[in-house]
Amino acid sequence: MTDQQDWGNPSKRKGRLTAVLVLATLISAFGSSFQYGYNVAVVNSPSLFIEAFYNSTYMERYGVPMEEEVLTLLWSLSVSMYPLGGLLGSLMVAPLVNKLGRKGTLLFNNIFSIVPAVMMGVSETIRSYEIIIVARVLVGICAGLSSNVVPMYLGEISPKNLRGALGIVPQLFITIGILSAQVLGIRNILGNSTGWPLMLGLTGIPAVVELLLLPLFPESPRYLLIQRGDDTTARKALQRLRGWEEVDEELSEMRLENQSERAEGQLSVVSLLSQASLRWQLTSIIVMNMGQQLSGVNAIYYYADSIYASAGVQENHIQFVTVGTGAVNVVMTIAAVFIVEAAGRRLLLLIGFGICCAACVLLTIALKFQESLSWMPYLSIACIIIYVIGHAIGPSPIPYVVTTEIFRQSSRPAAFMVAGSVHWLCNFTVGLVFPFLERGLGPYSFIIFSGICLATFIYIWMVVQETKNKTFLEISQMFAKKNKVEIKQAYGDEPLKGSEVGPEDVLSDTAF
């Protein structure tokens, strides 16, 4: 059949990038995901100047300099409160997206960005370092919500043939946020004694943009139809997103999904944990999110400056090399956007974790011998860049896409709540434990990360199935066999006319 004929046949028509879909994607990703990345890196470059502010403020209050242990504790709190806030934000995902919707939650979430942006921006003026620590908790809540809700929103508004590519866009904006913070943190820009309050406060700008523009775009049609029961608004939203009037087939698929879940209602986290039909899906998102965070990505960035220094990079040039590494991260995430629909989710995960595993082993060897062999430090730099490439094409972006795809409407909010909690808890753990691990094991600490990458690789190879270009119902059917549950119609429901999905295509928890 020709492309022209496909265009006239709704059942053969592929989704396309309409202006509404593109703008909704870019605005939600910039307004929310960008901030996640920006706030990860924003305190790194100006850390010495912020610590000096802590010390001078303490001196003004009490007339004596701050003890080194107290300063270390306060700075550790300033850094670690961010992932702790992320964990709190993840725990808020399910109740908020069910009550306010996906778009509504993103708009509400801007409170947790604009308020702390003002707090951090005025912290030096009002001479309060406590306000920075509180603000870091609040922007962490913002990141915890956005890191889960943006992929959910984009996954639900995207056509199935573009769901993977658009699902990676949030991760792309996270990497752009990190790179932006690294660039602004250069000493001659804002990473200095006078510019750091402005640098911290700039996180509020994307939130204001989102607050002004996102209301112009549709809510998730799946949320409107399945959870709100608003057929008319769902149809209008879907027509705007797809750019054509004939959306009956996609609405029929949503109705079938609604039939299959009618008996379940909205699943809580406790209910999710007890569902036989979701056993392998739940295990998979936990393993992938643990693998993503415990694979050493944060430790790699933590170690990078000392590796660059040992390779002979001058201290005032290290910041530029760090920016270069951030640029590589952005470029490879862009590459992932374009190849995910062709390569598939599973292959990119396997390649990514495989590269990270090998890079960690080589980095261990390079760090061990870098003082005895003159060329080893350059191998260390190469290992860091290779690791960043591997993580950017698979472990960083794909778990969010897969989480959206392998859960249906009733279980998706609770699933993101679980995935987000695992993500942020592991993030917090690595930040807390790695300095002690590095002190005790030195370069051998990366062997632990390589083992985690290998274990995650093996799990994905054996369990995770490819989900590209499949409807949510087709993915549920695919997992049913692995979960050993029947596929049958919910009691009292009739199959929808004109749908290729028959009575046997609705999921039940009845075991074979």
Coordinates of C-alpha atoms in Angstrom, one line a residue:
M1 CA 0.0 0.0 0.0
T2 CA 1.4 3.4 -0.9
D3 CA 1.9 6.3 1.6
Q4 CA -1.0 8.2 -0.1
Q5 CA -3.3 5.2 0.5
D6 CA -2.0 4.9 4.1
W7 CA -2.9 8.5 4.7
G8 CA -6.5 8.0 3.7
N9 CA -6.8 4.8 5.8
P10 CA -7.0 5.6 9.6
S11 CA -6.0 2.0 10.5
K12 CA -2.8 2.3 8.5
R13 CA -1.9 5.9 9.3
K14 CA 1.1 6.5 11.5
G15 CA 1.2 9.3 14.0
R16 CA 3.2 12.4 13.1
L17 CA 4.9 15.3 14.8
T18 CA 2.2 18.0 14.8
A19 CA 2.9 21.5 16.1
V20 CA 0.7 20.9 19.1
L21 CA 2.5 17.6 20.0
V22 CA 6.0 19.1 19.5
L23 CA 5.3 22.3 21.5
A24 CA 3.6 20.4 24.4
T25 CA 6.6 18.1 24.5
L26 CA 9.2 21.0 24.5
I27 CA 7.3 23.2 27.0
S28 CA 6.8 20.4 29.5
A29 CA 10.3 19.1 29.2
F30 CA 11.9 22.6 29.4
G31 CA 9.7 23.7 32.2
S32 CA 10.1 20.6 34.3
S33 CA 12.9 18.2 33.2
F34 CA 15.4 20.9 32.5
Q35 CA 15.2 22.0 36.1
Y36 CA 16.0 18.5 37.4
G37 CA 19.3 18.5 35.5
Y38 CA 20.1 22.1 36.3
N39 CA 19.7 21.6 40.0
V40 CA 21.8 18.5 39.9
A41 CA 24.9 20.5 38.8
V42 CA 24.2 24.1 39.9
V43 CA 25.9 23.9 43.3
N44 CA 29.1 22.1 42.0
S45 CA 31.1 24.9 40.4
P46 CA 30.4 27.7 42.9
S47 CA 30.7 25.4 45.9
L48 CA 33.8 27.2 47.3
F49 CA 32.0 30.6 47.2
I50 CA 28.8 29.2 48.8
E51 CA 30.8 27.6 51.6
A52 CA 32.6 30.9 52.1
F53 CA 29.1 32.6 52.4
Y54 CA 28.1 30.0 55.0
N55 CA 31.3 30.7 57.0
S56 CA 31.1 34.5 56.8
T57 CA 27.4 34.5 57.8
Y58 CA 28.2 32.3 60.8
M59 CA 31.1 34.7 61.7
E60 CA 28.7 37.7 61.6
R61 CA 26.2 35.9 63.9
Y62 CA 28.5 34.4 66.5
G63 CA 31.8 36.2 66.2
V64 CA 33.9 33.1 65.6
P65 CA 34.6 31.1 62.4
M66 CA 32.5 28.0 61.7
E67 CA 34.2 24.8 62.6
E68 CA 35.3 22.7 59.7
E69 CA 33.1 19.7 60.7
V70 CA 30.0 22.0 61.0
L71 CA 30.7 23.5 57.5
T72 CA 31.2 20.0 56.0
L73 CA 27.9 18.9 57.6
L74 CA 26.0 22.0 56.4
W75 CA 27.4 21.6 52.8
S76 CA 26.6 17.9 52.8
L77 CA 23.0 18.8 53.8
S78 CA 22.8 21.4 51.0
V79 CA 23.8 18.7 48.5
S80 CA 21.9 15.7 49.9
M81 CA 18.6 17.4 50.6
Y82 CA 18.1 17.5 46.8
P83 CA 17.7 13.8 46.3
L84 CA 15.9 13.5 49.6
G85 CA 13.4 16.0 48.2
G86 CA 13.3 14.0 45.0
L87 CA 12.2 11.0 47.0
L88 CA 9.4 13.0 48.7
G89 CA 8.3 14.2 45.3
S90 CA 8.1 10.7 43.9
L91 CA 5.8 9.7 46.8
M92 CA 3.4 12.5 45.8
V93 CA 3.2 11.3 42.1
A94 CA 0.2 8.9 42.3
P95 CA -2.2 11.0 44.3
L96 CA -1.5 14.2 42.4
V97 CA -1.7 12.8 38.8
N98 CA -4.9 10.9 39.7
K99 CA -6.5 14.1 41.2
L100 CA -5.1 16.9 39.0
G101 CA -4.2 15.0 35.8
R102 CA -0.8 14.9 34.2
K103 CA -0.7 18.5 32.9
G104 CA -2.4 19.7 36.0
T105 CA 0.3 18.2 38.2
L106 CA 3.1 19.8 36.1
L107 CA 1.4 23.2 36.5
F108 CA 1.0 22.6 40.3
N109 CA 4.6 21.5 40.5
N110 CA 5.9 24.9 39.5
I111 CA 5.2 26.0 43.1
F112 CA 8.2 23.8 44.1
S113 CA 10.4 25.7 41.7
I114 CA 9.4 29.3 41.8
V115 CA 9.3 29.6 45.6
P116 CA 12.7 28.0 46.2
A117 CA 14.2 30.0 43.3
V118 CA 13.3 33.2 45.1
M119 CA 14.5 31.8 48.4
M120 CA 17.9 30.9 47.0
G121 CA 18.2 34.2 45.0
V122 CA 17.8 36.3 48.1
S123 CA 19.7 34.1 50.5
E124 CA 22.9 36.2 50.4
T125 CA 20.9 39.5 50.8
I126 CA 19.1 38.3 53.9
R127 CA 22.3 36.5 55.2
S128 CA 20.7 33.0 55.7
Y129 CA 22.3 29.7 54.7
E130 CA 19.4 27.8 56.3
I131 CA 17.1 29.1 53.5
I132 CA 19.3 27.4 50.9
I133 CA 19.0 24.0 52.6
V134 CA 15.2 24.3 52.8
A135 CA 15.1 25.5 49.2
R136 CA 17.1 22.5 48.0
V137 CA 14.5 20.2 49.6
L138 CA 11.7 22.1 47.7
V139 CA 13.5 21.9 44.3
G140 CA 14.1 18.3 45.0
I141 CA 10.4 17.7 45.3
C142 CA 10.0 19.5 42.0
A143 CA 12.5 17.2 40.4
G144 CA 11.0 14.1 42.0
L145 CA 7.6 15.0 40.5
S146 CA 8.8 16.2 37.1
S147 CA 11.1 13.2 36.6
N148 CA 8.1 10.9 36.8
V149 CA 5.2 13.0 35.5
V150 CA 6.8 14.4 32.3
P151 CA 7.6 10.9 30.9
M152 CA 4.1 9.8 31.9
Y153 CA 2.4 12.8 30.2
L154 CA 4.5 12.5 27.0
G155 CA 4.0 8.7 26.8
E156 CA 0.2 9.2 27.0
I157 CA -0.1 12.0 24.4
S158 CA 2.3 10.4 21.9
P159 CA 1.3 8.1 19.0
K160 CA 2.8 4.6 19.5
N161 CA 5.3 5.0 16.7
L162 CA 6.8 8.1 18.3
R163 CA 6.4 7.2 22.0
G164 CA 10.0 6.1 22.4
A165 CA 11.6 9.1 20.8
L166 CA 9.4 11.6 22.6
G167 CA 9.8 9.6 25.8
I168 CA 13.6 10.4 25.7
V169 CA 13.1 14.1 25.3
P170 CA 12.7 14.6 29.1
Q171 CA 16.1 13.0 29.6
L172 CA 17.5 15.1 26.8
F173 CA 16.4 18.3 28.7
I174 CA 17.9 16.9 31.9
T175 CA 21.3 16.7 30.2
I176 CA 20.8 20.2 28.7
G177 CA 20.0 21.4 32.2
I178 CA 23.2 19.9 33.5
L179 CA 25.2 21.4 30.7
S180 CA 23.6 24.8 31.2
A181 CA 24.6 24.8 34.9
Q182 CA 28.1 23.7 34.0
V183 CA 28.4 26.6 31.5
L184 CA 26.9 29.2 33.8
G185 CA 29.3 27.9 36.5
I186 CA 32.4 28.9 34.7
R187 CA 34.2 31.4 36.8
N188 CA 34.0 34.3 34.3
I189 CA 30.2 33.9 34.0
L190 CA 28.3 33.2 37.3
G191 CA 30.4 30.6 39.1
N192 CA 32.0 33.3 41.3
S193 CA 31.6 35.2 44.6
T194 CA 29.0 37.6 43.3
G195 CA 27.1 35.5 40.7
W196 CA 26.2 32.4 42.6
P197 CA 22.9 33.7 44.1
L198 CA 21.6 34.6 40.6
M199 CA 22.8 31.2 39.3
L200 CA 20.8 29.4 42.0
G201 CA 17.7 31.6 41.4
L202 CA 17.6 31.1 37.6
T203 CA 15.9 27.7 38.1
G204 CA 12.6 29.6 38.4
I205 CA 12.6 30.9 34.8
P206 CA 11.7 27.6 33.1
A207 CA 8.9 27.2 35.7
V208 CA 7.4 30.6 34.8
V209 CA 7.6 29.7 31.1
E210 CA 5.7 26.5 31.7
L211 CA 3.1 28.1 33.9
L212 CA 2.3 30.6 31.2
L213 CA 2.3 28.3 28.1
L214 CA 1.4 24.8 29.1
P215 CA -2.3 25.7 29.9
L216 CA -2.6 26.3 26.1
F217 CA -2.1 22.6 25.4
P218 CA -4.2 19.5 25.9
E219 CA -4.4 17.2 28.9
S220 CA -3.6 13.6 28.3
P221 CA -6.5 12.1 26.3
R222 CA -6.0 8.7 28.1
Y223 CA -6.5 10.4 31.5
L224 CA -9.5 12.4 30.3
L225 CA -11.2 9.3 28.8
I226 CA -10.2 6.5 31.2
Q227 CA -10.0 8.2 34.5
R228 CA -12.3 11.2 34.1
G229 CA -14.8 9.5 31.7
D230 CA -14.9 12.7 29.6
D231 CA -15.3 11.3 26.0
T232 CA -15.9 14.7 24.3
T233 CA -12.9 16.5 25.8
A234 CA -10.7 13.4 25.2
R235 CA -11.7 13.3 21.5
K236 CA -11.0 17.1 21.1
A237 CA -7.6 16.7 22.8
L238 CA -6.6 13.7 20.6
Q239 CA -7.7 15.5 17.4
R240 CA -5.5 18.5 18.3
L241 CA -2.5 16.3 19.1
R242 CA -2.9 14.1 16.0
G243 CA -3.8 16.9 13.5
W244 CA -6.8 15.0 12.0
E245 CA -10.4 14.3 12.8
E246 CA -10.5 10.5 12.5
V247 CA -9.4 9.4 16.0
D248 CA -12.0 6.7 16.5
E249 CA -9.6 3.8 16.3
E250 CA -7.3 5.2 19.0
L251 CA -10.3 6.0 21.2
S252 CA -11.5 2.5 20.8
E253 CA -8.2 1.1 21.9
M254 CA -8.4 3.3 25.0
R255 CA -12.0 2.1 25.7
L256 CA -10.8 -1.5 25.5
E257 CA -8.1 -0.7 28.0
N258 CA -10.7 0.9 30.2
Q259 CA -12.9 -2.2 30.0
S260 CA -10.0 -4.4 31.0
E261 CA -9.3 -2.3 34.0
R262 CA -12.8 -1.5 35.2
A263 CA -12.8 -4.1 37.9
E264 CA -9.4 -2.9 39.2
G265 CA -10.0 0.8 39.5
Q266 CA -7.0 3.0 40.3
L267 CA -4.3 0.8 41.9
S268 CA -2.5 1.9 45.0
V269 CA 1.1 1.0 45.5
V270 CA 0.0 -1.8 47.9
S271 CA -2.4 -3.1 45.3
L272 CA 0.2 -2.9 42.6
L273 CA 2.6 -5.1 44.7
S274 CA 0.0 -7.8 45.0
Q275 CA -1.1 -7.9 41.3
A276 CA -0.1 -11.2 39.7
S277 CA -0.6 -9.7 36.2
L278 CA 2.0 -7.0 37.0
R279 CA 4.7 -9.1 38.8
W280 CA 7.4 -9.0 36.1
Q281 CA 6.6 -5.4 35.0
L282 CA 7.1 -4.2 38.6
T283 CA 10.3 -6.3 39.1
S284 CA 11.7 -4.9 35.8
I285 CA 11.2 -1.2 36.6
I286 CA 12.8 -1.7 40.1
V287 CA 15.8 -3.5 38.5
M288 CA 16.2 -0.9 35.8
N289 CA 16.0 2.1 38.1
M290 CA 18.4 0.5 40.6
G291 CA 20.8 -0.3 37.7
Q292 CA 20.5 3.2 36.4
Q293 CA 21.5 4.9 39.7
L294 CA 23.8 2.2 41.2
S295 CA 25.8 1.8 37.9
G296 CA 28.2 4.5 39.1
V297 CA 27.0 7.5 37.0
N298 CA 27.1 9.9 39.9
A299 CA 30.4 8.5 41.1
I300 CA 31.9 9.0 37.6
Y301 CA 31.0 12.7 37.7
Y302 CA 32.3 12.9 41.3
Y303 CA 35.6 11.3 40.3
A304 CA 36.0 13.2 37.0
D305 CA 37.7 16.4 38.3
S306 CA 40.5 14.4 40.2
I307 CA 41.0 12.2 37.1
Y308 CA 41.3 15.3 34.8
A309 CA 43.8 16.8 37.3
S310 CA 45.9 13.7 37.4
A311 CA 46.0 13.6 33.6
G312 CA 47.7 17.0 33.7
V313 CA 44.7 19.2 32.9
Q314 CA 45.4 22.6 34.5
E315 CA 43.1 23.4 37.4
N316 CA 41.5 26.4 35.7
H317 CA 40.9 24.3 32.6
I318 CA 39.1 21.4 34.4
Q319 CA 35.8 23.3 34.3
F320 CA 36.0 23.5 30.5
V321 CA 36.7 19.8 30.2
T322 CA 33.7 19.1 32.5
V323 CA 31.6 21.2 30.2
G324 CA 32.9 19.1 27.3
T325 CA 31.8 15.9 29.0
G326 CA 28.4 17.4 29.6
A327 CA 28.2 18.3 25.9
V328 CA 29.0 14.7 25.0
N329 CA 26.1 13.6 27.2
V330 CA 23.7 15.9 25.4
V331 CA 24.8 14.9 21.9
M332 CA 24.5 11.1 22.7
T333 CA 21.0 11.7 24.2
I334 CA 20.0 13.5 21.0
A335 CA 21.3 10.4 19.1
A336 CA 19.1 8.2 21.3
V337 CA 16.0 10.2 20.4
F338 CA 16.6 9.4 16.7
I339 CA 17.6 5.8 17.0
V340 CA 15.2 4.4 19.7
E341 CA 12.4 3.7 17.4
A342 CA 14.6 1.9 14.9
A343 CA 16.9 0.1 17.4
G344 CA 14.3 -0.5 20.1
R345 CA 14.3 -0.1 23.9
R346 CA 15.8 -3.5 24.8
L347 CA 18.8 -3.2 22.5
L348 CA 19.7 0.3 23.7
L349 CA 19.5 -0.9 27.3
L350 CA 21.8 -3.9 26.6
I351 CA 24.3 -1.8 24.6
G352 CA 24.3 1.0 27.2
F353 CA 24.8 -1.3 30.3
G354 CA 27.4 -3.3 28.4
I355 CA 29.4 -0.2 27.6
C356 CA 29.2 1.0 31.2
C357 CA 30.3 -2.3 32.5
A358 CA 33.4 -2.4 30.3
A359 CA 34.2 1.2 30.9
C360 CA 34.1 0.7 34.7
V361 CA 36.5 -2.3 34.4
L362 CA 39.0 -0.3 32.2
L363 CA 38.7 2.7 34.5
T364 CA 39.6 0.6 37.5
I365 CA 42.8 -0.6 35.7
A366 CA 43.6 2.9 34.5
L367 CA 43.2 4.4 37.9
K368 CA 45.3 1.7 39.5
F369 CA 48.3 2.3 37.2
Q370 CA 47.9 5.9 36.3
E371 CA 50.8 7.0 38.5
S372 CA 53.2 4.4 37.2
L373 CA 52.4 4.7 33.5
S374 CA 52.4 8.2 31.9
W375 CA 49.7 7.5 29.4
M376 CA 47.2 5.9 31.8
P377 CA 45.6 9.1 32.9
Y378 CA 44.5 9.7 29.3
L379 CA 42.9 6.2 29.2
S380 CA 41.0 7.3 32.4
I381 CA 39.6 10.3 30.6
A382 CA 38.7 8.1 27.6
C383 CA 36.9 5.7 30.0
I384 CA 34.9 8.5 31.5
I385 CA 33.8 9.7 28.0
I386 CA 33.0 6.2 26.9
Y387 CA 31.0 5.6 30.1
V388 CA 29.0 8.8 29.6
I389 CA 28.2 7.8 26.0
G390 CA 27.0 4.3 27.1
H391 CA 24.8 5.7 29.9
A392 CA 23.3 8.4 27.7
I393 CA 22.0 6.0 25.0
G394 CA 20.5 3.5 27.3
P395 CA 20.5 3.5 31.1
S396 CA 19.7 7.2 31.5
P397 CA 16.7 7.7 29.2
I398 CA 15.1 4.3 28.5
P399 CA 13.8 3.2 31.9
Y400 CA 11.4 6.1 31.9
V401 CA 10.1 5.1 28.4
V402 CA 9.7 1.5 29.4
T403 CA 7.9 2.4 32.7
T404 CA 5.3 4.3 30.7
E405 CA 4.8 1.5 28.2
I406 CA 4.6 -1.7 30.3
F407 CA 1.9 -0.4 32.7
R408 CA -1.7 0.5 31.8
Q409 CA -3.7 3.5 32.9
S410 CA -4.9 2.1 36.3
S411 CA -1.4 1.0 37.4
R412 CA 0.8 3.6 35.7
P413 CA 0.7 6.3 38.5
A414 CA 1.5 3.8 41.3
A415 CA 4.3 2.3 39.0
F416 CA 5.9 5.7 38.5
M417 CA 5.7 6.3 42.3
V418 CA 7.6 3.0 42.9
A419 CA 10.1 3.6 40.1
G420 CA 10.7 7.2 41.2
S421 CA 11.2 6.2 44.9
V422 CA 13.7 3.6 43.9
H423 CA 15.5 6.1 41.6
W424 CA 15.8 8.8 44.2
L425 CA 16.6 6.4 47.1
C426 CA 19.5 4.9 45.1
N427 CA 20.6 8.4 44.0
F428 CA 20.7 9.5 47.7
T429 CA 22.5 6.2 48.7
V430 CA 25.3 6.6 46.1
G431 CA 25.9 10.2 47.1
L432 CA 26.1 9.2 50.8
V433 CA 28.1 6.0 50.5
F434 CA 30.5 6.6 47.6
P435 CA 32.9 9.0 49.4
F436 CA 33.4 6.2 52.1
L437 CA 33.6 3.5 49.4
E438 CA 36.2 5.5 47.5
R439 CA 38.2 6.1 50.7
G440 CA 38.2 2.4 51.6
L441 CA 38.5 0.7 48.1
G442 CA 40.0 3.5 46.0
P443 CA 39.8 2.6 42.3
Y444 CA 38.4 -0.8 43.0
S445 CA 35.1 0.8 43.9
F446 CA 34.3 0.9 40.2
I447 CA 34.5 -3.0 40.1
I448 CA 31.3 -2.9 42.2
F449 CA 29.7 -0.6 39.7
S450 CA 30.7 -2.9 36.8
G451 CA 29.2 -5.9 38.6
I452 CA 25.9 -4.0 39.0
C453 CA 25.9 -3.1 35.3
L454 CA 26.6 -6.7 34.4
A455 CA 23.8 -8.0 36.7
T456 CA 21.3 -5.5 35.2
F457 CA 22.5 -6.5 31.6
I458 CA 21.8 -10.1 32.4
Y459 CA 18.3 -9.4 33.8
I460 CA 17.3 -7.3 30.8
W461 CA 18.7 -10.0 28.4
M462 CA 16.6 -12.7 30.1
V463 CA 13.4 -10.8 31.1
V464 CA 12.7 -7.5 29.4
Q465 CA 10.8 -7.7 26.1
E466 CA 10.8 -5.2 23.2
T467 CA 7.9 -2.7 23.4
K468 CA 8.5 -0.4 20.4
N469 CA 5.6 0.3 18.1
K470 CA 3.1 -1.6 20.3
T471 CA -0.1 -0.4 21.9
F472 CA -0.5 -0.5 25.7
L473 CA -2.9 -3.4 25.3
E474 CA -0.5 -5.3 23.1
I475 CA 2.3 -4.9 25.7
S476 CA -0.1 -6.1 28.4
Q477 CA -0.8 -9.2 26.4
M478 CA 2.9 -9.7 25.8
F479 CA 3.6 -9.8 29.5
A480 CA 0.6 -11.9 30.4
K481 CA 2.3 -15.1 29.2
K482 CA 5.4 -14.3 31.4
N483 CA 3.2 -13.6 34.4
K484 CA 1.2 -16.8 33.7
V485 CA -2.2 -15.1 33.6
E486 CA -5.1 -15.5 31.3
I487 CA -6.1 -12.9 28.7
K488 CA -9.9 -12.7 28.6
Q489 CA -12.6 -10.1 28.6
A490 CA -13.8 -8.5 31.8
Y491 CA -17.2 -9.9 32.9
G492 CA -20.2 -8.2 31.4
D493 CA -18.3 -6.3 28.7
E494 CA -18.7 -6.8 24.9
P495 CA -15.9 -6.4 22.4
L496 CA -16.0 -3.1 20.6
K497 CA -17.1 -3.1 17.0
G498 CA -14.5 -2.3 14.4
S499 CA -11.6 -3.2 16.8
E500 CA -9.1 -5.8 15.9
V501 CA -8.8 -6.7 19.6
G502 CA -11.3 -9.4 20.5
P503 CA -12.9 -10.6 23.7
E504 CA -9.8 -12.6 24.5
D505 CA -7.6 -9.5 24.5
V506 CA -8.4 -8.1 28.0
L507 CA -6.3 -9.0 30.9
S508 CA -7.4 -11.0 33.9
D509 CA -5.5 -12.1 36.9
T510 CA -6.8 -15.7 36.6
A511 CA -3.8 -18.0 36.5
F512 CA -3.4 -20.7 34.0

